[in-house]
Amino acid sequence: MSHLTDEARAPFRDAQPTITAGDDSLEAIVAANPGRRSVLKNGLLGLSILPMLGALAACDDDDDDNSGSPSPTPSPTPTPAPAPSYSIAFASVAANQNDTVTVPNGYTVDVLLKAGDSVEAGTPYSGSYPTPADAEKWAGGNHDGMEYFELSGTDANQGGLLAINHELADYNILFSGSYDAATASADQKALALSAVGISVVEVAKGTDGKWAVKAGSRYNKRYTGNSSYKASGPASGLLSNTIKGMLNNCSSGRTPWGTYLTCEETTDNYLDPTQPENNYGWVVEIDPYQELAQPTKRTALGRFDHENVAHMTDSNKRVAFYMGDDSTPGCIYKFVCDRAYNSSNRAANTDMLDHGTLYVARFNADGSGEWRALVQGQNGLLPGASDPGNVSQSTTPPTPAIVNFNTDADVLINTKSAARVAGGTVMDRPEWLTVAPDNSAVYCTLTNNSSRRVADAANPRIRNLHGHIIKFKEKDNSPLATTFTWEIFLLAGDPGLSAGGSNLVGDIKGDTFSSPDGIRIDPQGRLWVQTDHSVPGNSGVTGTTIDQAFGHNAMFYVDQTSKQSKRFLVGPEGCEITGIAYTPDLKTFFVNIQHPTGNWPVAGQQPRSSTVVITRNDGQPVGN
């Protein structure tokens, strides 16, 4: 969560929904293009692979006797190209406070897509404030999570689709002054809502080696806070038939059948408070190829401050989706689909996320863990249930609240409360999760919780200013497991802050950081971590800002065995580093720079959130 989002949401944070009963609503399964329904698999690369249309080879029916013709000279066997190296060999970038994107020597950074650039055909930002109609076609602001999707007939290392989240508006390019929903004009409200949601753009590598958005591509599309969405699943009857907008699109995920999962990190529409609260706080499934159902809020995955989604599959095509509630504090969840997904028919998976079981994680002090089902009638989820509240935030326990869970819809609308009633462990702002390619581990970043006053084994620090990363392992490496084991992977901080107390030191080996947020294991098993400490921020030591202690927010490689950390990228002034995607050969990385405040990315212009492309000058995989 951006600290700007946290400030924007503050007046609405304590609002509670009204729980009523409703009927299930199942969507129609329609695929617009049957020719591209058939095969879409998720392999080790974690990329959507559309079916390639094979050509039939023509047979030689010539019956002439050519026995007297001389035999052709065989071509020499070509020398195979050396296998690419995915070893981590880059020299760490020094922590700094420069107003640029800093990467190791031998790497290049190019800006791909800025807030205000055209996604759909229209007039891009050029220094003047837009009309709402113009802004609706622009790339939104505060670029966050994203995913890269392959295109049939296109070399995925040369081009594909990027789906990019927009968490909050870059207001500085929309209108003068700040945004106040209570006093905003109709145009200001429309402009603010235009800048959230997602952008889908086709991107391609040119002959000069530079990546660019393909203008006019039929895939280029904005989904905004002004667009219309539908809901499906057990709680859909409690939502509006047509929902205005999605917003606070923080991080994201994907499905094995090649759809994009964008996460609403808010349970109300604080940009337009006239909208019903129950319409927000969901995972929204969107098909970047525009072949399947319209964008749909999937209520079976629960309503809370969603950060991202990571999935685990097994050999039988059973799948679980892992999610964090980025609140202070919040729980960790997983959703297990009732049936296996279909790898040969995309349309058959359209309602996969409407049928399954939602679980909350309980981390026991002995290193064991369990997934507790959030199902009405189980684990205390009954009428008159007692919600203990956020017990970690005060040494004096809060007064429990009575909550009526009469139906499964009640559980899903009020998931935060249901998780606490069921005994889920309240964590220090669970943000991104990532799953190892071989299912051997799941990692979750716990960004920070400076208000924690009661520690536990999984959250061992009160006033957890710098955050930590937890690692857990499902029983038998199975997405269907109901138990797991866990450990603290690392505690963030820096030994140079010891004057402020041992809680600030951490145990990072190598380059230190604060507030881990984005995290992803790439297909070669390499772990990348991105940070989001507040700017300006408190380091915990009087007279030392957080930037002085750690430099600007950055991206790190962390070895999973030695836990050695190496700083790979440092962002410009005022930014958060977030979002990571890559081509299958891992020679191109896409990273998002959110809410810069200085003179970046274009000198002399307003600062704008942007997606950048990172490549090695010698054409080798990123990380060498």
mmCIF file of N, CA and C in Angstrom, residues 179-300:
data_model
loop_
_atom_site.group_PDB
_atom_site.id
_atom_site.type_symbol
_atom_site.label_atom_id
_atom_site.label_comp_id
_atom_site.label_asym_id
_atom_site.label_seq_id
_atom_site.Cartn_x
_atom_site.Cartn_y
_atom_site.Cartn_z
ATOM 1 N N TYR A 179 -7.290 16.533 -3.827
ATOM 2 C CA TYR A 179 -8.615 15.976 -4.071
ATOM 3 C C TYR A 179 -9.351 15.759 -2.760
ATOM 4 N N ASP A 180 -10.559 16.247 -2.670
ATOM 5 C CA ASP A 180 -11.436 16.048 -1.527
ATOM 6 C C ASP A 180 -12.780 15.582 -2.070
ATOM 7 N N ALA A 181 -13.131 14.331 -1.790
ATOM 8 C CA ALA A 181 -14.357 13.772 -2.355
ATOM 9 C C ALA A 181 -15.594 14.544 -1.931
ATOM 10 N N ALA A 182 -15.531 15.175 -0.755
ATOM 11 C CA ALA A 182 -16.710 15.894 -0.247
ATOM 12 C C ALA A 182 -16.980 17.173 -1.015
ATOM 13 N N THR A 183 -15.940 17.772 -1.578
ATOM 14 C CA THR A 183 -16.104 19.059 -2.263
ATOM 15 C C THR A 183 -15.771 18.992 -3.744
ATOM 16 N N ALA A 184 -15.360 17.841 -4.237
ATOM 17 C CA ALA A 184 -14.929 17.714 -5.626
ATOM 18 C C ALA A 184 -16.087 17.978 -6.584
ATOM 19 N N SER A 185 -15.771 18.642 -7.693
ATOM 20 C CA SER A 185 -16.755 18.829 -8.751
ATOM 21 C C SER A 185 -16.963 17.499 -9.466
ATOM 22 N N ALA A 186 -18.000 17.443 -10.292
ATOM 23 C CA ALA A 186 -18.265 16.223 -11.054
ATOM 24 C C ALA A 186 -17.081 15.872 -11.949
ATOM 25 N N ASP A 187 -16.465 16.873 -12.575
ATOM 26 C CA ASP A 187 -15.315 16.616 -13.433
ATOM 27 C C ASP A 187 -14.118 16.128 -12.626
ATOM 28 N N GLN A 188 -13.872 16.733 -11.469
ATOM 29 C CA GLN A 188 -12.755 16.293 -10.641
ATOM 30 C C GLN A 188 -12.953 14.851 -10.178
ATOM 31 N N LYS A 189 -14.178 14.509 -9.815
ATOM 32 C CA LYS A 189 -14.451 13.136 -9.387
ATOM 33 C C LYS A 189 -14.220 12.165 -10.536
ATOM 34 N N ALA A 190 -14.693 12.530 -11.730
ATOM 35 C CA ALA A 190 -14.491 11.667 -12.895
ATOM 36 C C ALA A 190 -13.010 11.530 -13.238
ATOM 37 N N LEU A 191 -12.255 12.610 -13.087
ATOM 38 C CA LEU A 191 -10.820 12.562 -13.363
ATOM 39 C C LEU A 191 -10.099 11.662 -12.366
ATOM 40 N N ALA A 192 -10.421 11.800 -11.077
ATOM 41 C CA ALA A 192 -9.782 10.961 -10.058
ATOM 42 C C ALA A 192 -10.077 9.490 -10.309
ATOM 43 N N LEU A 193 -11.326 9.187 -10.647
ATOM 44 C CA LEU A 193 -11.708 7.801 -10.885
ATOM 45 C C LEU A 193 -11.135 7.259 -12.194
ATOM 46 N N SER A 194 -10.833 8.132 -13.138
ATOM 47 C CA SER A 194 -10.242 7.665 -14.396
ATOM 48 C C SER A 194 -8.835 7.127 -14.184
ATOM 49 N N ALA A 195 -8.179 7.578 -13.151
ATOM 50 C CA ALA A 195 -6.756 7.276 -12.970
ATOM 51 C C ALA A 195 -6.496 6.040 -12.119
ATOM 52 N N VAL A 196 -7.566 5.344 -11.663
ATOM 53 C CA VAL A 196 -7.399 4.075 -10.959
ATOM 54 C C VAL A 196 -7.876 2.952 -11.877
ATOM 55 N N GLY A 197 -7.731 1.712 -11.425
ATOM 56 C CA GLY A 197 -8.097 0.570 -12.253
ATOM 57 C C GLY A 197 -6.873 -0.081 -12.859
ATOM 58 N N ILE A 198 -6.971 -0.482 -14.132
ATOM 59 C CA ILE A 198 -5.815 -1.096 -14.792
ATOM 60 C C ILE A 198 -5.701 -0.607 -16.229
ATOM 61 N N SER A 199 -4.502 -0.764 -16.773
ATOM 62 C CA SER A 199 -4.244 -0.604 -18.201
ATOM 63 C C SER A 199 -3.771 -1.936 -18.758
ATOM 64 N N VAL A 200 -4.282 -2.312 -19.923
ATOM 65 C CA VAL A 200 -3.722 -3.430 -20.688
ATOM 66 C C VAL A 200 -3.128 -2.844 -21.956
ATOM 67 N N VAL A 201 -1.853 -3.117 -22.204
ATOM 68 C CA VAL A 201 -1.190 -2.590 -23.393
ATOM 69 C C VAL A 201 -0.382 -3.693 -24.062
ATOM 70 N N GLU A 202 -0.382 -3.668 -25.400
ATOM 71 C CA GLU A 202 0.519 -4.535 -26.132
ATOM 72 C C GLU A 202 1.864 -3.834 -26.240
ATOM 73 N N VAL A 203 2.929 -4.560 -25.918
ATOM 74 C CA VAL A 203 4.272 -3.999 -25.965
ATOM 75 C C VAL A 203 5.131 -4.848 -26.890
ATOM 76 N N ALA A 204 6.094 -4.214 -27.530
ATOM 77 C CA ALA A 204 6.948 -4.929 -28.477
ATOM 78 C C ALA A 204 8.351 -4.337 -28.455
ATOM 79 N N LYS A 205 9.317 -5.173 -28.773
ATOM 80 C CA LYS A 205 10.712 -4.777 -28.841
ATOM 81 C C LYS A 205 11.046 -4.393 -30.274
ATOM 82 N N GLY A 206 11.548 -3.188 -30.460
ATOM 83 C CA GLY A 206 11.857 -2.705 -31.791
ATOM 84 C C GLY A 206 13.184 -3.220 -32.302
ATOM 85 N N THR A 207 13.488 -2.890 -33.549
ATOM 86 C CA THR A 207 14.754 -3.314 -34.145
ATOM 87 C C THR A 207 15.947 -2.668 -33.456
ATOM 88 N N ASP A 208 15.704 -1.547 -32.764
ATOM 89 C CA ASP A 208 16.778 -0.903 -32.007
ATOM 90 C C ASP A 208 16.948 -1.499 -30.618
ATOM 91 N N GLY A 209 16.167 -2.539 -30.305
ATOM 92 C CA GLY A 209 16.262 -3.180 -29.000
ATOM 93 C C GLY A 209 15.437 -2.518 -27.919
ATOM 94 N N LYS A 210 14.731 -1.432 -28.250
ATOM 95 C CA LYS A 210 13.941 -0.704 -27.257
ATOM 96 C C LYS A 210 12.492 -1.186 -27.278
ATOM 97 N N TRP A 211 11.902 -1.279 -26.098
ATOM 98 C CA TRP A 211 10.508 -1.682 -25.971
ATOM 99 C C TRP A 211 9.603 -0.452 -26.029
ATOM 100 N N ALA A 212 8.411 -0.649 -26.617
ATOM 101 C CA ALA A 212 7.443 0.443 -26.707
ATOM 102 C C ALA A 212 6.041 -0.135 -26.722
ATOM 103 N N VAL A 213 5.077 0.696 -26.359
ATOM 104 C CA VAL A 213 3.674 0.325 -26.464
ATOM 105 C C VAL A 213 3.266 0.388 -27.928
ATOM 106 N N LYS A 214 2.547 -0.604 -28.420
ATOM 107 C CA LYS A 214 2.066 -0.621 -29.794
ATOM 108 C C LYS A 214 0.778 0.186 -29.877
ATOM 109 N N ALA A 215 0.883 1.383 -30.383
ATOM 110 C CA ALA A 215 -0.290 2.247 -30.511
ATOM 111 C C ALA A 215 -1.300 1.603 -31.448
ATOM 112 N N GLY A 216 -2.568 1.692 -31.080
ATOM 113 C CA GLY A 216 -3.628 1.182 -31.927
ATOM 114 C C GLY A 216 -3.882 -0.302 -31.818
ATOM 115 N N SER A 217 -3.147 -1.014 -30.945
ATOM 116 C CA SER A 217 -3.396 -2.441 -30.784
ATOM 117 C C SER A 217 -4.821 -2.670 -30.279
ATOM 118 N N ARG A 218 -5.462 -3.713 -30.786
ATOM 119 C CA ARG A 218 -6.824 -3.999 -30.346
ATOM 120 C C ARG A 218 -6.873 -4.458 -28.891
ATOM 121 N N TYR A 219 -5.714 -4.809 -28.333
ATOM 122 C CA TYR A 219 -5.672 -5.247 -26.938
ATOM 123 C C TYR A 219 -5.563 -4.071 -25.961
ATOM 124 N N ASN A 220 -5.161 -2.906 -26.443
ATOM 125 C CA ASN A 220 -4.960 -1.767 -25.552
ATOM 126 C C ASN A 220 -6.302 -1.312 -24.989
ATOM 127 N N LYS A 221 -6.419 -1.328 -23.671
ATOM 128 C CA LYS A 221 -7.721 -1.025 -23.072
ATOM 129 C C LYS A 221 -7.546 -0.543 -21.635
ATOM 130 N N ARG A 222 -8.353 0.459 -21.262
ATOM 131 C CA ARG A 222 -8.428 0.930 -19.883
ATOM 132 C C ARG A 222 -9.683 0.385 -19.215
ATOM 133 N N TYR A 223 -9.505 -0.035 -17.964
ATOM 134 C CA TYR A 223 -10.599 -0.391 -17.068
ATOM 135 C C TYR A 223 -10.437 0.529 -15.859
ATOM 136 N N THR A 224 -11.403 1.408 -15.613
ATOM 137 C CA THR A 224 -11.193 2.501 -14.669
ATOM 138 C C THR A 224 -12.202 2.485 -13.522
ATOM 139 N N GLY A 225 -12.078 3.503 -12.690
ATOM 140 C CA GLY A 225 -13.025 3.702 -11.601
ATOM 141 C C GLY A 225 -14.372 4.195 -12.064
ATOM 142 N N ASN A 226 -14.485 4.545 -13.346
ATOM 143 C CA ASN A 226 -15.767 4.948 -13.929
ATOM 144 C C ASN A 226 -16.420 3.829 -14.724
ATOM 145 N N SER A 227 -15.682 2.758 -15.008
ATOM 146 C CA SER A 227 -16.204 1.649 -15.810
ATOM 147 C C SER A 227 -17.214 0.840 -15.003
ATOM 148 N N SER A 228 -17.947 -0.022 -15.704
ATOM 149 C CA SER A 228 -18.942 -0.877 -15.068
ATOM 150 C C SER A 228 -18.408 -2.288 -14.890
ATOM 151 N N TYR A 229 -18.747 -2.898 -13.768
ATOM 152 C CA TYR A 229 -18.295 -4.246 -13.425
ATOM 153 C C TYR A 229 -19.476 -5.042 -12.896
ATOM 154 N N LYS A 230 -19.355 -6.361 -12.946
ATOM 155 C CA LYS A 230 -20.368 -7.221 -12.361
ATOM 156 C C LYS A 230 -19.741 -8.007 -11.216
ATOM 157 N N ALA A 231 -20.577 -8.643 -10.432
ATOM 158 C CA ALA A 231 -20.112 -9.495 -9.343
ATOM 159 C C ALA A 231 -20.660 -10.892 -9.538
ATOM 160 N N SER A 232 -19.923 -11.885 -9.035
ATOM 161 C CA SER A 232 -20.387 -13.266 -9.086
ATOM 162 C C SER A 232 -19.974 -13.959 -7.804
ATOM 163 N N GLY A 233 -20.485 -15.148 -7.591
ATOM 164 C CA GLY A 233 -20.136 -15.901 -6.411
ATOM 165 C C GLY A 233 -21.146 -15.753 -5.293
ATOM 166 N N PRO A 234 -20.876 -16.384 -4.142
ATOM 167 C CA PRO A 234 -21.867 -16.506 -3.074
ATOM 168 C C PRO A 234 -22.373 -15.196 -2.486
ATOM 169 N N ALA A 235 -21.584 -14.121 -2.527
ATOM 170 C CA ALA A 235 -22.021 -12.850 -1.936
ATOM 171 C C ALA A 235 -22.511 -11.851 -2.969
ATOM 172 N N SER A 236 -22.606 -12.254 -4.223
ATOM 173 C CA SER A 236 -22.949 -11.294 -5.272
ATOM 174 C C SER A 236 -24.333 -10.705 -5.083
ATOM 175 N N GLY A 237 -25.241 -11.439 -4.440
ATOM 176 C CA GLY A 237 -26.574 -10.921 -4.212
ATOM 177 C C GLY A 237 -26.627 -9.742 -3.267
ATOM 178 N N LEU A 238 -25.535 -9.507 -2.528
ATOM 179 C CA LEU A 238 -25.472 -8.374 -1.606
ATOM 180 C C LEU A 238 -24.821 -7.157 -2.245
ATOM 181 N N LEU A 239 -24.424 -7.271 -3.510
ATOM 182 C CA LEU A 239 -23.790 -6.174 -4.223
ATOM 183 C C LEU A 239 -24.751 -5.628 -5.280
ATOM 184 N N SER A 240 -24.420 -4.491 -5.829
ATOM 185 C CA SER A 240 -25.236 -3.913 -6.901
ATOM 186 C C SER A 240 -25.170 -4.792 -8.149
ATOM 187 N N ASN A 241 -26.233 -4.785 -8.920
ATOM 188 C CA ASN A 241 -26.246 -5.561 -10.160
ATOM 189 C C ASN A 241 -25.161 -5.076 -11.124
ATOM 190 N N THR A 242 -25.014 -3.766 -11.214
ATOM 191 C CA THR A 242 -23.930 -3.147 -11.978
ATOM 192 C C THR A 242 -23.155 -2.264 -11.025
ATOM 193 N N ILE A 243 -21.856 -2.475 -10.961
ATOM 194 C CA ILE A 243 -21.007 -1.778 -9.997
ATOM 195 C C ILE A 243 -20.211 -0.700 -10.712
ATOM 196 N N LYS A 244 -20.216 0.494 -10.156
ATOM 197 C CA LYS A 244 -19.404 1.565 -10.715
ATOM 198 C C LYS A 244 -17.977 1.445 -10.193
ATOM 199 N N GLY A 245 -17.086 1.076 -11.087
ATOM 200 C CA GLY A 245 -15.662 1.186 -10.812
ATOM 201 C C GLY A 245 -15.053 0.121 -9.936
ATOM 202 N N MET A 246 -13.761 -0.004 -10.083
ATOM 203 C CA MET A 246 -12.887 -0.658 -9.124
ATOM 204 C C MET A 246 -11.802 0.360 -8.807
ATOM 205 N N LEU A 247 -11.194 0.245 -7.647
ATOM 206 C CA LEU A 247 -10.189 1.237 -7.302
ATOM 207 C C LEU A 247 -9.223 0.701 -6.265
ATOM 208 N N ASN A 248 -8.214 1.516 -5.986
ATOM 209 C CA ASN A 248 -7.140 1.117 -5.091
ATOM 210 C C ASN A 248 -6.524 -0.193 -5.570
ATOM 211 N N ASN A 249 -6.352 -0.278 -6.904
ATOM 212 C CA ASN A 249 -5.814 -1.500 -7.498
ATOM 213 C C ASN A 249 -4.346 -1.622 -7.140
ATOM 214 N N CYS A 250 -4.100 -2.372 -6.098
ATOM 215 C CA CYS A 250 -2.744 -2.449 -5.557
ATOM 216 C C CYS A 250 -1.953 -3.481 -6.352
ATOM 217 N N SER A 251 -1.695 -4.636 -5.793
ATOM 218 C CA SER A 251 -0.951 -5.607 -6.570
ATOM 219 C C SER A 251 -1.919 -6.539 -7.288
ATOM 220 N N SER A 252 -1.415 -7.659 -7.776
ATOM 221 C CA SER A 252 -2.174 -8.418 -8.761
ATOM 222 C C SER A 252 -1.752 -9.870 -8.751
ATOM 223 N N GLY A 253 -2.257 -10.604 -9.698
ATOM 224 C CA GLY A 253 -1.900 -11.995 -9.884
ATOM 225 C C GLY A 253 -2.456 -12.477 -11.204
ATOM 226 N N ARG A 254 -2.404 -13.774 -11.412
ATOM 227 C CA ARG A 254 -2.881 -14.366 -12.646
ATOM 228 C C ARG A 254 -3.478 -15.722 -12.310
ATOM 229 N N THR A 255 -4.225 -16.263 -13.260
ATOM 230 C CA THR A 255 -4.745 -17.615 -13.130
ATOM 231 C C THR A 255 -4.004 -18.534 -14.090
ATOM 232 N N PRO A 256 -4.041 -19.845 -13.856
ATOM 233 C CA PRO A 256 -3.412 -20.763 -14.808
ATOM 234 C C PRO A 256 -4.091 -20.770 -16.170
ATOM 235 N N TRP A 257 -5.321 -20.237 -16.240
ATOM 236 C CA TRP A 257 -6.002 -20.198 -17.536
ATOM 237 C C TRP A 257 -5.836 -18.842 -18.233
ATOM 238 N N GLY A 258 -4.924 -18.011 -17.741
ATOM 239 C CA GLY A 258 -4.517 -16.829 -18.483
ATOM 240 C C GLY A 258 -5.382 -15.616 -18.310
ATOM 241 N N THR A 259 -6.001 -15.448 -17.139
ATOM 242 C CA THR A 259 -6.699 -14.204 -16.839
ATOM 243 C C THR A 259 -5.923 -13.435 -15.785
ATOM 244 N N TYR A 260 -6.240 -12.161 -15.687
ATOM 245 C CA TYR A 260 -5.537 -11.245 -14.787
ATOM 246 C C TYR A 260 -6.390 -11.029 -13.541
ATOM 247 N N LEU A 261 -5.764 -11.054 -12.370
ATOM 248 C CA LEU A 261 -6.441 -10.825 -11.107
ATOM 249 C C LEU A 261 -5.928 -9.516 -10.515
ATOM 250 N N THR A 262 -6.790 -8.521 -10.467
ATOM 251 C CA THR A 262 -6.411 -7.231 -9.904
ATOM 252 C C THR A 262 -7.109 -7.058 -8.563
ATOM 253 N N CYS A 263 -6.416 -6.491 -7.606
ATOM 254 C CA CYS A 263 -6.856 -6.522 -6.215
ATOM 255 C C CYS A 263 -7.246 -5.141 -5.703
ATOM 256 N N GLU A 264 -8.465 -5.038 -5.184
ATOM 257 C CA GLU A 264 -8.929 -3.798 -4.580
ATOM 258 C C GLU A 264 -8.461 -3.745 -3.126
ATOM 259 N N GLU A 265 -7.611 -2.776 -2.843
ATOM 260 C CA GLU A 265 -7.054 -2.661 -1.504
ATOM 261 C C GLU A 265 -7.855 -1.639 -0.676
ATOM 262 N N THR A 266 -9.148 -1.704 -0.806
ATOM 263 C CA THR A 266 -10.020 -0.843 -0.017
ATOM 264 C C THR A 266 -11.392 -1.481 0.032
ATOM 265 N N THR A 267 -12.091 -1.308 1.150
ATOM 266 C CA THR A 267 -13.437 -1.850 1.294
ATOM 267 C C THR A 267 -14.489 -0.749 1.214
ATOM 268 N N ASP A 268 -14.133 0.358 0.612
ATOM 269 C CA ASP A 268 -15.094 1.423 0.316
ATOM 270 C C ASP A 268 -14.562 2.239 -0.849
ATOM 271 N N ASN A 269 -15.436 3.012 -1.458
ATOM 272 C CA ASN A 269 -15.035 3.884 -2.557
ATOM 273 C C ASN A 269 -14.812 5.282 -1.981
ATOM 274 N N TYR A 270 -13.619 5.521 -1.480
ATOM 275 C CA TYR A 270 -13.329 6.806 -0.840
ATOM 276 C C TYR A 270 -13.202 7.941 -1.855
ATOM 277 N N LEU A 271 -13.094 7.606 -3.156
ATOM 278 C CA LEU A 271 -13.098 8.650 -4.180
ATOM 279 C C LEU A 271 -14.522 9.084 -4.536
ATOM 280 N N ASP A 272 -15.469 8.185 -4.335
ATOM 281 C CA ASP A 272 -16.882 8.496 -4.579
ATOM 282 C C ASP A 272 -17.710 7.806 -3.498
ATOM 283 N N PRO A 273 -17.779 8.397 -2.302
ATOM 284 C CA PRO A 273 -18.432 7.748 -1.164
ATOM 285 C C PRO A 273 -19.934 7.536 -1.317
ATOM 286 N N THR A 274 -20.519 8.014 -2.404
ATOM 287 C CA THR A 274 -21.949 7.766 -2.624
ATOM 288 C C THR A 274 -22.203 6.319 -3.028
ATOM 289 N N GLN A 275 -21.161 5.582 -3.387
ATOM 290 C CA GLN A 275 -21.326 4.201 -3.837
ATOM 291 C C GLN A 275 -21.402 3.238 -2.643
ATOM 292 N N PRO A 276 -22.173 2.153 -2.731
ATOM 293 C CA PRO A 276 -22.296 1.191 -1.621
ATOM 294 C C PRO A 276 -20.948 0.557 -1.273
ATOM 295 N N GLU A 277 -20.635 0.491 0.017
ATOM 296 C CA GLU A 277 -19.341 -0.044 0.441
ATOM 297 C C GLU A 277 -19.132 -1.498 0.022
ATOM 298 N N ASN A 278 -20.188 -2.293 0.050
ATOM 299 C CA ASN A 278 -20.037 -3.713 -0.256
ATOM 300 C C ASN A 278 -19.556 -3.978 -1.679
ATOM 301 N N ASN A 279 -19.604 -2.972 -2.532
ATOM 302 C CA ASN A 279 -19.161 -3.151 -3.916
ATOM 303 C C ASN A 279 -17.641 -3.175 -4.053
ATOM 304 N N TYR A 280 -16.909 -2.943 -2.960
ATOM 305 C CA TYR A 280 -15.453 -2.778 -3.047
ATOM 306 C C TYR A 280 -14.756 -3.667 -2.013
ATOM 307 N N GLY A 281 -13.493 -3.966 -2.315
ATOM 308 C CA GLY A 281 -12.706 -4.840 -1.461
ATOM 309 C C GLY A 281 -12.595 -6.245 -2.013
ATOM 310 N N TRP A 282 -12.631 -6.379 -3.341
ATOM 311 C CA TRP A 282 -12.679 -7.693 -3.967
ATOM 312 C C TRP A 282 -11.492 -7.920 -4.912
ATOM 313 N N VAL A 283 -11.302 -9.175 -5.272
ATOM 314 C CA VAL A 283 -10.423 -9.538 -6.384
ATOM 315 C C VAL A 283 -11.260 -9.496 -7.655
ATOM 316 N N VAL A 284 -10.755 -8.795 -8.665
ATOM 317 C CA VAL A 284 -11.475 -8.633 -9.926
ATOM 318 C C VAL A 284 -10.740 -9.423 -11.004
ATOM 319 N N GLU A 285 -11.463 -10.312 -11.677
ATOM 320 C CA GLU A 285 -10.865 -11.121 -12.750
ATOM 321 C C GLU A 285 -11.150 -10.466 -14.095
ATOM 322 N N ILE A 286 -10.096 -10.251 -14.875
ATOM 323 C CA ILE A 286 -10.191 -9.589 -16.172
ATOM 324 C C ILE A 286 -9.413 -10.421 -17.194
ATOM 325 N N ASP A 287 -10.009 -10.637 -18.345
ATOM 326 C CA ASP A 287 -9.329 -11.356 -19.420
ATOM 327 C C ASP A 287 -8.598 -10.348 -20.301
ATOM 328 N N PRO A 288 -7.263 -10.331 -20.285
ATOM 329 C CA PRO A 288 -6.539 -9.340 -21.090
ATOM 330 C C PRO A 288 -6.719 -9.538 -22.588
ATOM 331 N N TYR A 289 -7.148 -10.741 -22.989
ATOM 332 C CA TYR A 289 -7.380 -11.016 -24.400
ATOM 333 C C TYR A 289 -8.794 -10.631 -24.833
ATOM 334 N N GLN A 290 -9.651 -10.242 -23.886
ATOM 335 C CA GLN A 290 -11.026 -9.807 -24.157
ATOM 336 C C GLN A 290 -11.841 -10.905 -24.834
ATOM 337 N N GLU A 291 -11.609 -12.142 -24.417
ATOM 338 C CA GLU A 291 -12.306 -13.275 -25.021
ATOM 339 C C GLU A 291 -13.410 -13.831 -24.127
ATOM 340 N N LEU A 292 -13.252 -13.757 -22.827
ATOM 341 C CA LEU A 292 -14.155 -14.432 -21.910
ATOM 342 C C LEU A 292 -15.135 -13.449 -21.285
ATOM 343 N N ALA A 293 -15.507 -13.689 -20.045
ATOM 344 C CA ALA A 293 -16.523 -12.882 -19.377
ATOM 345 C C ALA A 293 -16.054 -11.445 -19.175
ATOM 346 N N GLN A 294 -17.024 -10.546 -18.978
ATOM 347 C CA GLN A 294 -16.689 -9.163 -18.665
ATOM 348 C C GLN A 294 -15.982 -9.109 -17.315
ATOM 349 N N PRO A 295 -15.253 -8.026 -17.011
ATOM 350 C CA PRO A 295 -14.557 -7.916 -15.725
ATOM 351 C C PRO A 295 -15.509 -8.196 -14.562
ATOM 352 N N THR A 296 -15.087 -9.109 -13.675
ATOM 353 C CA THR A 296 -15.990 -9.632 -12.656
ATOM 354 C C THR A 296 -15.340 -9.617 -11.278
ATOM 355 N N LYS A 297 -16.050 -9.088 -10.293
ATOM 356 C CA LYS A 297 -15.603 -9.124 -8.902
ATOM 357 C C LYS A 297 -16.000 -10.481 -8.318
ATOM 358 N N ARG A 298 -14.998 -11.252 -7.915
ATOM 359 C CA ARG A 298 -15.191 -12.633 -7.482
ATOM 360 C C ARG A 298 -15.351 -12.673 -5.957
ATOM 361 N N THR A 299 -16.602 -12.748 -5.506
ATOM 362 C CA THR A 299 -16.871 -12.602 -4.076
ATOM 363 C C THR A 299 -16.433 -13.809 -3.250
ATOM 364 N N ALA A 300 -16.259 -14.970 -3.873
ATOM 365 C CA ALA A 300 -15.860 -16.157 -3.115
ATOM 366 C C ALA A 300 -14.469 -15.996 -2.504
#
